[in-house]
PDB file of C-alpha atoms in Angstrom:
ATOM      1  CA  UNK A   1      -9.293  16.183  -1.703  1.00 89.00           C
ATOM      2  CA  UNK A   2     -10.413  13.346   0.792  1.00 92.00           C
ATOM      3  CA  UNK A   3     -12.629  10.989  -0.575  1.00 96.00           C
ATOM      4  CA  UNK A   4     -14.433   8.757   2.359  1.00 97.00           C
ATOM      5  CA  UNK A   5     -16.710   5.821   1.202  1.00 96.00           C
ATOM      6  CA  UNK A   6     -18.818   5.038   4.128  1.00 95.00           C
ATOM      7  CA  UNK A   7     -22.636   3.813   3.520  1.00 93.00           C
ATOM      8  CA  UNK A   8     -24.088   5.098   7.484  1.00 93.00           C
ATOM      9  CA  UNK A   9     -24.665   9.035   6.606  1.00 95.00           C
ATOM     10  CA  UNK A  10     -24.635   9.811  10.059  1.00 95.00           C
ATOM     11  CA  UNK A  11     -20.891   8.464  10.515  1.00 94.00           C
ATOM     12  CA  UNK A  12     -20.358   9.830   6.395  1.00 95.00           C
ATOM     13  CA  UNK A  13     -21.097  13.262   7.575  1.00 96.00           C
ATOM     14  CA  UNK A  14     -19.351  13.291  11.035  1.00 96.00           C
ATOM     15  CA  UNK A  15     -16.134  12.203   9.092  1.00 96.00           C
ATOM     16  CA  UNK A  16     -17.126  14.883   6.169  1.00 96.00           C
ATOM     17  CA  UNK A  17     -17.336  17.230   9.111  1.00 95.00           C
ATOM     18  CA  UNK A  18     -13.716  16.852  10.651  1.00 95.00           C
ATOM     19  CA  UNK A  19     -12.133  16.399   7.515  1.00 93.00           C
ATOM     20  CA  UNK A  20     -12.954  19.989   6.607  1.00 91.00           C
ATOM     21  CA  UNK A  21     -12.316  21.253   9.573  1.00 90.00           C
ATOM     22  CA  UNK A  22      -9.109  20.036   9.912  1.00 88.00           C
ATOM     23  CA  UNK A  23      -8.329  21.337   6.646  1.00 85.00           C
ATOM     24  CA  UNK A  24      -9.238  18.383   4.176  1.00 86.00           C
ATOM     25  CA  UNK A  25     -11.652  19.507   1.230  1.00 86.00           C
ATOM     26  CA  UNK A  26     -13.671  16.226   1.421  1.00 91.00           C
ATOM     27  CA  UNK A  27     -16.513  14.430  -0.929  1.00 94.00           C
ATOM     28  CA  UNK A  28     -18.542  11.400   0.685  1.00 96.00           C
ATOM     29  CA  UNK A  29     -20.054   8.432  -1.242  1.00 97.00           C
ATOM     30  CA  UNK A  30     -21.990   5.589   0.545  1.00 95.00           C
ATOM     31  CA  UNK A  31     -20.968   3.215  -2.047  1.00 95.00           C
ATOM     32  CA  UNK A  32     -18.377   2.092  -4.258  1.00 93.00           C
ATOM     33  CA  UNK A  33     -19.841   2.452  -7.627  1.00 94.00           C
ATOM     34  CA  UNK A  34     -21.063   6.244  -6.716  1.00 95.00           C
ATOM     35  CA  UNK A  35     -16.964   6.276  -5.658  1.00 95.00           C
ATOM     36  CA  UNK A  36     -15.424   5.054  -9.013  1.00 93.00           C
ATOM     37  CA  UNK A  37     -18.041   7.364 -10.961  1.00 93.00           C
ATOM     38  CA  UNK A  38     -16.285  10.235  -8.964  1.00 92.00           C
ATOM     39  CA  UNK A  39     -12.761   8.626 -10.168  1.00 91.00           C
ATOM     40  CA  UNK A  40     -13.311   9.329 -13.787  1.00 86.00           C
ATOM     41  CA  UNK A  41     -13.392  12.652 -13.577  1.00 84.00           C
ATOM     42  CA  UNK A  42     -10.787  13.532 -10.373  1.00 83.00           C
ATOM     43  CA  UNK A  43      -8.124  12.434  -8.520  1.00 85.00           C
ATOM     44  CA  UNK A  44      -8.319  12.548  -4.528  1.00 89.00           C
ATOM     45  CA  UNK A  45      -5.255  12.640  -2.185  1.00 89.00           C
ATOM     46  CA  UNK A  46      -6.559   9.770  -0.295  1.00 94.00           C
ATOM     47  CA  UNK A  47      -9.417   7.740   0.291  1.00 96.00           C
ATOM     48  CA  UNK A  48     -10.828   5.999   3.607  1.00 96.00           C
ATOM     49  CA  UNK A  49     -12.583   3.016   2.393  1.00 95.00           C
ATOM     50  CA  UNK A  50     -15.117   1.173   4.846  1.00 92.00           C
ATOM     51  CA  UNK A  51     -15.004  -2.740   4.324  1.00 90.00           C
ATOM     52  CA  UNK A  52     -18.890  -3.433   4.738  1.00 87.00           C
ATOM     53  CA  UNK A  53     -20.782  -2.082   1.856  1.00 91.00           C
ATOM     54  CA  UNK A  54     -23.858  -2.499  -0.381  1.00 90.00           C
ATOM     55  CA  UNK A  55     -23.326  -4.437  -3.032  1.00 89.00           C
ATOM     56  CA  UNK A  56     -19.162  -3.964  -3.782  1.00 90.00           C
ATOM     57  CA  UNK A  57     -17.527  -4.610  -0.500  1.00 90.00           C
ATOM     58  CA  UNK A  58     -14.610  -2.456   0.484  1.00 91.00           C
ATOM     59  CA  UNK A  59     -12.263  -5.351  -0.301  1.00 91.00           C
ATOM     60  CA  UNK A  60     -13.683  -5.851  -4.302  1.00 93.00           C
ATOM     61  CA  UNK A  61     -13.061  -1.927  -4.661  1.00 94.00           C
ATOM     62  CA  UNK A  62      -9.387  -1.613  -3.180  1.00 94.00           C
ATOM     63  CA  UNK A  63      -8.676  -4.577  -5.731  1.00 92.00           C
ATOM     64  CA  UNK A  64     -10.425  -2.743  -8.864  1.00 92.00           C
ATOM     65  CA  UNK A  65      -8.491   0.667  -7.668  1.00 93.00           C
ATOM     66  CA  UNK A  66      -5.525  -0.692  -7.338  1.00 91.00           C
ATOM     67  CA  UNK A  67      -5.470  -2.717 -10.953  1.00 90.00           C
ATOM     68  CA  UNK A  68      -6.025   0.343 -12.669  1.00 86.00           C
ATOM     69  CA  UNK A  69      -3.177   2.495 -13.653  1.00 84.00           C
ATOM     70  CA  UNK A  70      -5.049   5.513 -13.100  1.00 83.00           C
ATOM     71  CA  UNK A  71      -5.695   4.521  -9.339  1.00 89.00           C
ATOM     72  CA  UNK A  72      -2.996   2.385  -8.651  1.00 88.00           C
ATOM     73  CA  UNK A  73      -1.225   4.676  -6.277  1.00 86.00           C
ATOM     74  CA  UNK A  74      -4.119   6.498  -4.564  1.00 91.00           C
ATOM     75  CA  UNK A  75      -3.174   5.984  -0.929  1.00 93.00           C
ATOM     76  CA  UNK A  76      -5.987   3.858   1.356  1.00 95.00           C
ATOM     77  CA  UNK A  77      -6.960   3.482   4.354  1.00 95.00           C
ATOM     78  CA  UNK A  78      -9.472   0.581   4.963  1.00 92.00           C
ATOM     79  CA  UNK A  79     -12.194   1.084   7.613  1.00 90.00           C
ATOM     80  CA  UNK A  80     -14.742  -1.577   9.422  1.00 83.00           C
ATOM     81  CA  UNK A  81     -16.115  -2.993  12.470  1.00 77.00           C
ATOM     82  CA  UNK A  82     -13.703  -6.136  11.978  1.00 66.00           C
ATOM     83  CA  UNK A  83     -10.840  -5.205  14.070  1.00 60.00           C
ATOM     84  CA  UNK A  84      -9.331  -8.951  13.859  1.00 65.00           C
ATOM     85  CA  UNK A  85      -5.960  -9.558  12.695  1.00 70.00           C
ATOM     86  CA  UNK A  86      -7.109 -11.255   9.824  1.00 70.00           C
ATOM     87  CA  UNK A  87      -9.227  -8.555   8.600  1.00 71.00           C
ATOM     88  CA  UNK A  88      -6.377  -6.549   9.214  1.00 75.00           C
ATOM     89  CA  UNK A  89      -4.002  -8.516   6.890  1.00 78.00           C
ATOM     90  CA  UNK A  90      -6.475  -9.465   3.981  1.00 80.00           C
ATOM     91  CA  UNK A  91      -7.101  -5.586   3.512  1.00 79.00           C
ATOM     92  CA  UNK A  92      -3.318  -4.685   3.982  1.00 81.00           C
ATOM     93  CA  UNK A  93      -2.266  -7.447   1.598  1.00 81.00           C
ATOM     94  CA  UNK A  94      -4.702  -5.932  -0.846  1.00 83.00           C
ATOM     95  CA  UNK A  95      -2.947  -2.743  -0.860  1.00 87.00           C
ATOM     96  CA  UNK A  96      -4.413  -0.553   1.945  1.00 90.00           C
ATOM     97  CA  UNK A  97      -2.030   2.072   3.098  1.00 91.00           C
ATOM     98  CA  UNK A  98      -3.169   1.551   6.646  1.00 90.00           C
ATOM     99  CA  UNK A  99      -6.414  -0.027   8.821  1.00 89.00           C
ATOM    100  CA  UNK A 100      -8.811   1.895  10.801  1.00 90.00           C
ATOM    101  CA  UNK A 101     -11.201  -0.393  13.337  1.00 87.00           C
ATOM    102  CA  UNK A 102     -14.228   0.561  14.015  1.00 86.00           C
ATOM    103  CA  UNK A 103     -15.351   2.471  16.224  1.00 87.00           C
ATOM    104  CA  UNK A 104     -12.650   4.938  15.806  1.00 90.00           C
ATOM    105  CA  UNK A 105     -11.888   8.580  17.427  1.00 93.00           C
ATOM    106  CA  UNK A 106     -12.623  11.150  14.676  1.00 95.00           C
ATOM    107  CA  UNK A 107      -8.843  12.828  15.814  1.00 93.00           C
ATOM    108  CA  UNK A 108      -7.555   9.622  15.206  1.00 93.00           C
ATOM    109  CA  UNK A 109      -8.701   9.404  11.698  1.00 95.00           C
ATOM    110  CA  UNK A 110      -7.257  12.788  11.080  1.00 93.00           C
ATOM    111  CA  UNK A 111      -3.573  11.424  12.504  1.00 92.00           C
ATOM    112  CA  UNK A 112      -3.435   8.523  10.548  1.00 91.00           C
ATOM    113  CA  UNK A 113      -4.748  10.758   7.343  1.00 92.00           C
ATOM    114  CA  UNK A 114      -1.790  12.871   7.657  1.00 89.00           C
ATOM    115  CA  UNK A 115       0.471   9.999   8.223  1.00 89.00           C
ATOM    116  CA  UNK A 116       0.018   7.776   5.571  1.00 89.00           C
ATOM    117  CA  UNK A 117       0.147  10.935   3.275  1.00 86.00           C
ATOM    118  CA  UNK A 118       2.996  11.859   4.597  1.00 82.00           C
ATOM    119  CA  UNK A 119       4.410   8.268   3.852  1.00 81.00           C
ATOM    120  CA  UNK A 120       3.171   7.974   0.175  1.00 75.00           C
ATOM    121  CA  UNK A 121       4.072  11.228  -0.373  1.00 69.00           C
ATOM    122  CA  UNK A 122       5.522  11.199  -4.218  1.00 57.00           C
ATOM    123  CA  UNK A 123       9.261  11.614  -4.441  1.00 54.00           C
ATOM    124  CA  UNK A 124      10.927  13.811  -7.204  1.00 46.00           C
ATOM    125  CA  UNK A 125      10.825  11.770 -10.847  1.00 47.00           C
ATOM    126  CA  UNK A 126      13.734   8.994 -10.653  1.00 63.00           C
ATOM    127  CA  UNK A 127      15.230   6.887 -13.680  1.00 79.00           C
ATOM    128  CA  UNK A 128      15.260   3.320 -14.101  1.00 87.00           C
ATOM    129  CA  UNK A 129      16.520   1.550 -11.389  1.00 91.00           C
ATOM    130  CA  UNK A 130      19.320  -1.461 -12.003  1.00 91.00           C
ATOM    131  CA  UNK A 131      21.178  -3.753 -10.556  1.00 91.00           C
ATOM    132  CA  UNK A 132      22.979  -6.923 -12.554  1.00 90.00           C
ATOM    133  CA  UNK A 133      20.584  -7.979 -14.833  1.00 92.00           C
ATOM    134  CA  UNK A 134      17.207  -6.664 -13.067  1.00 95.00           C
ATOM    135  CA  UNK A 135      15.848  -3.153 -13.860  1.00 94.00           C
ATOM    136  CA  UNK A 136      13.201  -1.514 -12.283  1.00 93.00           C
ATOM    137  CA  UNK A 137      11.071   1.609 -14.089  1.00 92.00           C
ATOM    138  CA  UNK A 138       9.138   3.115 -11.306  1.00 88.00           C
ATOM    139  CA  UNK A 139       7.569   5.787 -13.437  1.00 85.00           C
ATOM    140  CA  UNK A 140       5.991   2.576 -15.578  1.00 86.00           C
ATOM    141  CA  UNK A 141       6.164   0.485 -12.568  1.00 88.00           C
ATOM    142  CA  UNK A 142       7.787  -2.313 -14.646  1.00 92.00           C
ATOM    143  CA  UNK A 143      10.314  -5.083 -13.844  1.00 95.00           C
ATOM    144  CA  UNK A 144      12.520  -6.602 -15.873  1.00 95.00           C
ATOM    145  CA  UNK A 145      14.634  -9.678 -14.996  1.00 94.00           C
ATOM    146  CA  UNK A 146      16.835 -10.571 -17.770  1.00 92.00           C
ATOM    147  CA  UNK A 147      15.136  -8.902 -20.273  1.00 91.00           C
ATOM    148  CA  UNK A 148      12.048 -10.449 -19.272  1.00 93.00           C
ATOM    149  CA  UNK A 149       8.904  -8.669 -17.830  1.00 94.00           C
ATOM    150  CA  UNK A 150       7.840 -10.061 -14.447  1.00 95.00           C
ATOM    151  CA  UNK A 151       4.752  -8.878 -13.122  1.00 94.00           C
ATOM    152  CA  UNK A 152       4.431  -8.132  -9.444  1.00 93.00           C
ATOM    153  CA  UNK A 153       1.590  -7.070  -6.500  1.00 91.00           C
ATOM    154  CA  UNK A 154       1.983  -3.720  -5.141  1.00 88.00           C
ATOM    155  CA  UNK A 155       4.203  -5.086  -1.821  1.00 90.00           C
ATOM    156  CA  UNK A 156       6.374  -7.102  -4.041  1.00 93.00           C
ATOM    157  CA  UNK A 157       7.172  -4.265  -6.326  1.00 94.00           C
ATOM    158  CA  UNK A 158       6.936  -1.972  -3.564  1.00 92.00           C
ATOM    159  CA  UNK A 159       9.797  -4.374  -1.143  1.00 94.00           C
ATOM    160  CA  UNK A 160      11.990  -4.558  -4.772  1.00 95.00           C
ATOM    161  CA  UNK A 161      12.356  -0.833  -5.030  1.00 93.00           C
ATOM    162  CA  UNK A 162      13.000  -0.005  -1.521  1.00 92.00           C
ATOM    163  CA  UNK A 163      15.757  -2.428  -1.944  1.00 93.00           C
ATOM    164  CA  UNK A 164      17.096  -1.264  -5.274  1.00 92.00           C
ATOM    165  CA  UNK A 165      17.011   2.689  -3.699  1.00 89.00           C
ATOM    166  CA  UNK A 166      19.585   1.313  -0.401  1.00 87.00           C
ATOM    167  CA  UNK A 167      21.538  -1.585  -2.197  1.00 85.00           C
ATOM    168  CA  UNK A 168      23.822  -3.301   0.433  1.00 83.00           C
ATOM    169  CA  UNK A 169      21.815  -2.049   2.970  1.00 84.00           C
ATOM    170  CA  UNK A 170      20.675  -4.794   5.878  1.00 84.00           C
ATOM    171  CA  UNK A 171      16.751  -4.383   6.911  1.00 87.00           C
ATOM    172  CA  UNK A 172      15.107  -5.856   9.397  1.00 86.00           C
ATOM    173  CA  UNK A 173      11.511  -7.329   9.031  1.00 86.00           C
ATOM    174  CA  UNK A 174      10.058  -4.674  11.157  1.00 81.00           C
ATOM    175  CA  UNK A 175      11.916  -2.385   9.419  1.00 81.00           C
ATOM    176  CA  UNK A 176      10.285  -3.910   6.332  1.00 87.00           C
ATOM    177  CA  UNK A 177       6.805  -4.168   7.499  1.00 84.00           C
ATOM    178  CA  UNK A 178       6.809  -0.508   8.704  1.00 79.00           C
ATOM    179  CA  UNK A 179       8.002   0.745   5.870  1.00 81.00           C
ATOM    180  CA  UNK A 180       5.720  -1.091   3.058  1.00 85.00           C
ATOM    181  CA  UNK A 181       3.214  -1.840   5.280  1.00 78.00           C
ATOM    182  CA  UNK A 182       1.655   0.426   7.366  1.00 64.00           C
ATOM    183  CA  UNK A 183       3.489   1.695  10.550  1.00 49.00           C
ATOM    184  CA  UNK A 184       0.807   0.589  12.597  1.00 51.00           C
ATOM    185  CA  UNK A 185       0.600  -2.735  11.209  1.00 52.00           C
ATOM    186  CA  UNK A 186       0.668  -5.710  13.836  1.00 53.00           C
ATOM    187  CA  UNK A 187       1.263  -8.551  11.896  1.00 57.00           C
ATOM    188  CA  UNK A 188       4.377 -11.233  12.093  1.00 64.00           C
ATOM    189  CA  UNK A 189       6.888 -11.355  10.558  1.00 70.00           C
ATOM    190  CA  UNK A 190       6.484 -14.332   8.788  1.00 81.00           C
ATOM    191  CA  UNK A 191       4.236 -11.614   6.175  1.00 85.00           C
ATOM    192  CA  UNK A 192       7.408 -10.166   5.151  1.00 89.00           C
ATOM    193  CA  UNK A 193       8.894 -13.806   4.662  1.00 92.00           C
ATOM    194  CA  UNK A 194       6.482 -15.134   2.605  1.00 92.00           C
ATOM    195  CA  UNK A 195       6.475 -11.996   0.551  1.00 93.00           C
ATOM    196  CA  UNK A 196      10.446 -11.925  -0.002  1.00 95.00           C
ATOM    197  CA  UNK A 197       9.833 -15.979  -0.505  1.00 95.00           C
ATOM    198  CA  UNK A 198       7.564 -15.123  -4.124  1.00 95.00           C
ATOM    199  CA  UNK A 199       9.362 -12.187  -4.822  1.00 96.00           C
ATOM    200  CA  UNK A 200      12.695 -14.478  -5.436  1.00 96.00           C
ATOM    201  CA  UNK A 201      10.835 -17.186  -7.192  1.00 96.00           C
ATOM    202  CA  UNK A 202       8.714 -14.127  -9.597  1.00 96.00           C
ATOM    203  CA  UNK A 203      12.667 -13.276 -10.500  1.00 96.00           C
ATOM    204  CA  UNK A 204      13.869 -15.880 -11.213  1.00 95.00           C
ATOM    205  CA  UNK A 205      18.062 -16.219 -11.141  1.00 94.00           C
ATOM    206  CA  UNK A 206      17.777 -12.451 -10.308  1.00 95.00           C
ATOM    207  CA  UNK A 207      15.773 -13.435  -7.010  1.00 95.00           C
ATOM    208  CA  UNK A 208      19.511 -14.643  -5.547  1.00 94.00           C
ATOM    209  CA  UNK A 209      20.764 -10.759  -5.386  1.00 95.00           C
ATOM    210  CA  UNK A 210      18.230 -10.705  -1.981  1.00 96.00           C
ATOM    211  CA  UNK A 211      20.233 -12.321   0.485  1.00 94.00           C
ATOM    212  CA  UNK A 212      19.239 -13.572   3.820  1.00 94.00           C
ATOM    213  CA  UNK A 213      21.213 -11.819   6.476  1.00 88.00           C
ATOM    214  CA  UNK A 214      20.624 -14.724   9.319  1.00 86.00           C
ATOM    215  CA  UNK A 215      18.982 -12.789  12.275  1.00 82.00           C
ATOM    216  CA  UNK A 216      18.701  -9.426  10.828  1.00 82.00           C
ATOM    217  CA  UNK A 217      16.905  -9.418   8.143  1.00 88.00           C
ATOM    218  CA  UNK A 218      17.495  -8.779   4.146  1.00 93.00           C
ATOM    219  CA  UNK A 219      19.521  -6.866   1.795  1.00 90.00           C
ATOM    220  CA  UNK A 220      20.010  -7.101  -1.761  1.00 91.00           C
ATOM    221  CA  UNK A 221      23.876  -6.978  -3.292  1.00 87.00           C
ATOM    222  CA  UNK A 222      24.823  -7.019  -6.875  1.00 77.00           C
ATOM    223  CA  UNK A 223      26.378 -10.025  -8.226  1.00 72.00           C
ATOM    224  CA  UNK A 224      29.859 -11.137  -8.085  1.00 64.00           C
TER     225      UNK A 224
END
């Protein structure tokens, strides 16, 4: 099930339209309280989230969805008539899955649908994940450094288990950003910087097992 969140019925129903058609059992709401209502009682597959709505903006809703456990890891793709960069990262940092601009081919839509699902697609239940003195529970998407819970946004976590799955392995920033990111995300490289930059400080001592690799990228190594 596709859920799409899109307040023009016109556009709601041309969406609603392909969807099926290309296979998707889809619901439309044309707002975002009408959309968590829907939440309590089912789960979707995905949901395409248009920025510019009445009253809750798209932005205020991908930040309640993704604090809830429930929700959390519902894969979104953000929609709007803001196609600038900025709009772009501000919805991606928030934890969309990917960014649709406005106006958009209807084929297009469908493409990106299948890719991000595709992407996010749930791997088989893993154990926790350790390294030194930092373990990872991806089923309770905790993190412990030292014995000590650190919290973490979806990216950091996200960047710390990529790295815990491949340890010793060297990736590059676009390597990074495709692969947490979106794979149509534009946006420098510095993002991934700044990201690895907090994720070291949030662990504290444990931070110093991601090492720099100097024009490559990062990889993280167990201690010594």
């Amino acid at each position: 099930m596709i859920y799409c969140v899109e307040d023009d019925e016109s556009i709601r129903e041309l969406m609603l339209y392909t969807l099926r058609a290309s296979g998707f059992p889809a619901e439309g709401f044309s707002c975002g309280t009408a959309l968590l209502e829907a939440l309590n009682h089912n789960t979707p597959q995905l949901i395409l989230l248009d920025i510019m709505l009445p009253g809750m903006d798209g932005i205020e809703i991908l930040r309640q969805l993704r604090s809830r456990p429930a929700t959390a890891r519902i894969p979104v793709i953000m929609a709007s008539a803001k196609g600038t960069e900025y709009d772009k990262v501000v919805g991606l940092d928030a934890g969309a899955d990917d960014y649709l601009a406005k106006p958009f081919g209807m084929m297009e839509m469908v493409s990106r649908i299948r890719a991000v699902l595709r992407r996010t697609e749930q791997p088989a239940a893993q154990g926790t994940l350790r390294m030194g003195e930092l373990e990872v529970d991806p089923l309770s998407h905790t993190v412990r450094a030292r014995g000590e819970r650190v919290e973490l946004t979806l990216k950091e976590f996200e960047l710390l288990k990529l790295f815990l799955e491949h340890p010793g392995r060297v990736f590059s920033r676009d390597q990074l950003l495709e692969r947490i990111w979106s794979t149509d995300y534009l946006g420098e490289t510095r993002t991934v910087d700044v990201h690895i930059g907090t994720l070291r400080t949030k662990l504290g001592s444990c931070g110093e097992y991601i090492r720099t690799v100097r024009g490559v990228g990062y990889r993280m190594e167990a201690p010594q």
